CSV table of C-alpha atoms and ligand atoms in Angstrom, one decimal:
chain,number,residue,atom,x,y,z
T,17,MET,CA,-100.1,130.0,-98.7
T,18,THR,CA,-97.1,130.1,-96.4
T,19,ASP,CA,-95.1,133.3,-95.9
T,20,CYS,CA,-91.9,131.3,-95.3
T,21,LEU,CA,-89.5,132.2,-98.1
T,22,PHE,CA,-87.8,128.8,-98.1
T,23,CYS,CA,-91.1,126.9,-98.0
T,24,ARG,CA,-92.1,128.9,-101.0
T,25,ILE,CA,-88.9,128.0,-102.8
T,26,ARG,CA,-89.6,124.3,-101.9
T,27,ASP,CA,-93.1,124.7,-103.4
T,28,GLY,CA,-91.8,126.4,-106.6
T,29,GLU,CA,-93.6,129.7,-105.8
T,30,VAL,CA,-90.3,131.6,-105.6
T,31,PRO,CA,-87.6,130.9,-108.1
T,32,ALA,CA,-84.3,129.5,-107.0
T,33,GLU,CA,-81.4,127.7,-108.6
T,34,ILE,CA,-82.2,124.3,-107.2
T,35,ILE,CA,-79.2,121.9,-107.4
T,36,TYR,CA,-80.5,118.8,-105.5
T,37,LYS,CA,-83.7,117.3,-104.2
T,38,ASP,CA,-84.6,114.2,-102.3
T,39,ASP,CA,-87.4,113.1,-99.9
T,40,ASP,CA,-85.8,114.8,-97.0
T,41,CYS,CA,-84.2,118.0,-98.3
T,42,ILE,CA,-83.7,120.5,-101.1
T,43,ALA,CA,-80.5,122.4,-102.0
T,44,PHE,CA,-80.3,125.7,-103.9
T,45,LYS,CA,-77.8,128.4,-104.6
T,46,ASP,CA,-77.6,131.2,-102.1
T,47,ILE,CA,-78.8,134.4,-103.8
T,48,HIS,CA,-75.9,136.4,-102.2
T,49,PRO,CA,-72.9,134.0,-102.4
T,50,LYS,CA,-70.2,134.5,-99.9
T,51,ALA,CA,-67.8,132.1,-101.6
T,52,PRO,CA,-67.3,130.9,-105.2
T,53,VAL,CA,-69.7,128.0,-104.3
T,54,HIS,CA,-72.4,128.8,-101.7
T,55,PHE,CA,-75.6,126.8,-101.5
T,56,LEU,CA,-78.2,126.2,-98.8
T,57,VAL,CA,-79.6,122.8,-97.8
T,58,ILE,CA,-83.1,122.9,-96.2
T,59,PRO,CA,-85.2,120.1,-94.7
T,60,ARG,CA,-88.4,119.9,-96.8
T,61,ARG,CA,-90.5,120.1,-93.6
T,62,HIS,CA,-90.6,123.6,-92.0
T,63,ILE,CA,-88.3,123.5,-89.0
T,64,GLU,CA,-87.4,127.0,-87.8
T,65,ASN,CA,-83.9,126.2,-86.5
T,66,LEU,CA,-82.1,124.0,-84.0
T,67,PHE,CA,-84.2,125.3,-81.1
T,68,ASP,CA,-87.2,123.7,-83.0
T,69,VAL,CA,-85.6,120.3,-83.6
T,70,ALA,CA,-87.2,117.3,-81.7
T,71,GLU,CA,-86.0,113.8,-80.9
T,72,SER,CA,-88.1,112.6,-83.8
T,73,ASP,CA,-86.0,114.7,-86.2
T,74,VAL,CA,-82.7,112.9,-85.4
T,75,GLU,CA,-82.9,110.6,-88.3
T,76,LEU,CA,-84.0,113.3,-90.7
T,77,LEU,CA,-81.0,115.5,-89.7
T,78,GLY,CA,-78.7,112.5,-90.0
T,79,ARG,CA,-79.9,111.8,-93.5
T,80,ILE,CA,-79.5,115.4,-94.5
T,81,GLN,CA,-75.9,115.4,-93.2
T,82,LEU,CA,-75.2,112.3,-95.2
T,83,ALA,CA,-76.5,114.1,-98.3
T,84,ILE,CA,-74.4,117.3,-97.8
T,85,PRO,CA,-71.0,115.9,-98.8
T,86,GLN,CA,-72.5,114.2,-101.8
T,87,ILE,CA,-74.1,117.5,-102.9
T,88,ALA,CA,-70.9,119.3,-102.2
T,89,LYS,CA,-68.9,116.9,-104.4
T,90,SER,CA,-71.5,117.4,-107.2
T,91,GLN,CA,-70.7,121.1,-107.0
T,92,GLY,CA,-66.9,120.5,-107.3
T,93,LEU,CA,-66.1,120.8,-103.6
T,94,ASP,CA,-63.9,117.6,-103.6
T,95,SER,CA,-61.3,119.1,-101.3
T,96,GLY,CA,-63.8,120.1,-98.7
T,97,PHE,CA,-66.2,122.8,-97.6
T,98,ARG,CA,-67.5,124.8,-94.7
T,99,THR,CA,-70.9,124.1,-93.2
T,100,VAL,CA,-72.7,126.8,-91.2
T,101,LEU,CA,-76.0,126.6,-89.5
T,102,ASN,CA,-77.3,129.9,-87.9
T,103,THR,CA,-79.8,129.6,-85.0
T,104,GLY,CA,-81.9,132.6,-83.8
T,105,PRO,CA,-81.1,136.2,-83.4
T,106,GLY,CA,-77.9,135.4,-81.4
T,107,GLY,CA,-76.7,133.4,-84.5
T,108,TYR,CA,-77.7,136.1,-86.9
T,109,GLN,CA,-80.3,133.9,-88.5
T,110,GLU,CA,-82.3,135.8,-91.2
T,111,VAL,CA,-84.5,133.2,-92.7
T,112,TYR,CA,-86.4,131.1,-90.1
T,113,HIS,CA,-86.5,127.9,-92.0
T,114,MET,CA,-83.5,125.9,-90.9
T,115,HIS,CA,-80.7,125.7,-93.5
T,116,TYR,CA,-77.2,124.5,-93.7
T,117,HIS,CA,-74.9,126.9,-95.6
T,118,VAL,CA,-72.3,125.0,-97.6
T,119,LEU,CA,-69.4,127.2,-98.8
T,120,GLY,CA,-66.2,126.4,-100.6
T,121,GLY,CA,-64.2,126.7,-103.8
T,122,GLY,CA,-62.0,129.6,-102.6
T,123,GLN,CA,-62.1,132.7,-100.3
T,124,PHE,CA,-65.1,133.4,-98.1
T,125,THR,CA,-66.2,137.0,-97.7
T,126,GLY,CA,-68.0,138.7,-94.9
T,127,PHE,CA,-69.5,135.7,-93.3
T,128,ASN,CA,-70.9,136.1,-89.8
J,10,AMP,P1,-79.2,133.1,-92.5
J,10,AMP,O1,-78.6,134.4,-92.0
J,10,AMP,O2,-78.4,131.9,-92.0
J,10,AMP,O3,-80.7,133.0,-92.2
J,10,AMP,O4,-79.0,133.1,-94.0
J,10,AMP,C1,-80.0,133.3,-95.0
J,10,AMP,C2,-79.4,133.2,-96.3
J,10,AMP,O5,-80.4,133.1,-97.3
J,10,AMP,C3,-78.5,134.3,-96.7
J,10,AMP,O6,-77.2,133.9,-97.0
J,10,AMP,C4,-79.2,134.9,-98.0
J,10,AMP,O7,-78.3,135.4,-99.0
J,10,AMP,C5,-80.0,133.7,-98.5
J,10,AMP,N1,-81.2,134.1,-99.2
J,10,AMP,C6,-82.1,135.0,-98.9
J,10,AMP,N2,-83.1,135.0,-99.9
J,10,AMP,C7,-82.8,134.0,-100.8
J,10,AMP,C8,-83.4,133.6,-102.0
J,10,AMP,N3,-84.6,134.1,-102.4
J,10,AMP,N4,-82.8,132.6,-102.6
J,10,AMP,C9,-81.6,132.0,-102.2
J,10,AMP,N5,-81.0,132.4,-101.1
J,10,AMP,C10,-81.6,133.4,-100.4
J,11,ZN,ZN1,-90.4,127.1,-94.2
């Protein structure tokens, strides 16, 4: 069993409010939302962060970024959203399974 929290969410071992799934990625609500809408999009495969991305991941990341605006629209973010991707201690990354934060729907609070 993995000790990665987001792998465990992917595998259904830790509950989360999952809003989207495809072959590449999963999206679920952030447990401590910093905006009226705040969800995370993770690659299914465990990639730590952008330091861990390889040339062979280019298509995967492209497909995830194509999915993000579709997921955002499904959550009502038709007028736009903010995307944040923290990498490493210098980026205040807390969970070491790469994730895009997607925020919108009003004011953001306390976002590093
Ligand atoms: P980061 O600092 O970019 O690594 O962000 C990690 C994010 O994961 C934070 O916004 C947390 O609120 C969120 N988070 C932590 N645990 C969970 C969980 N069990 N379910 C959903 N989101 C979580
Ligand atoms: Zn993981």
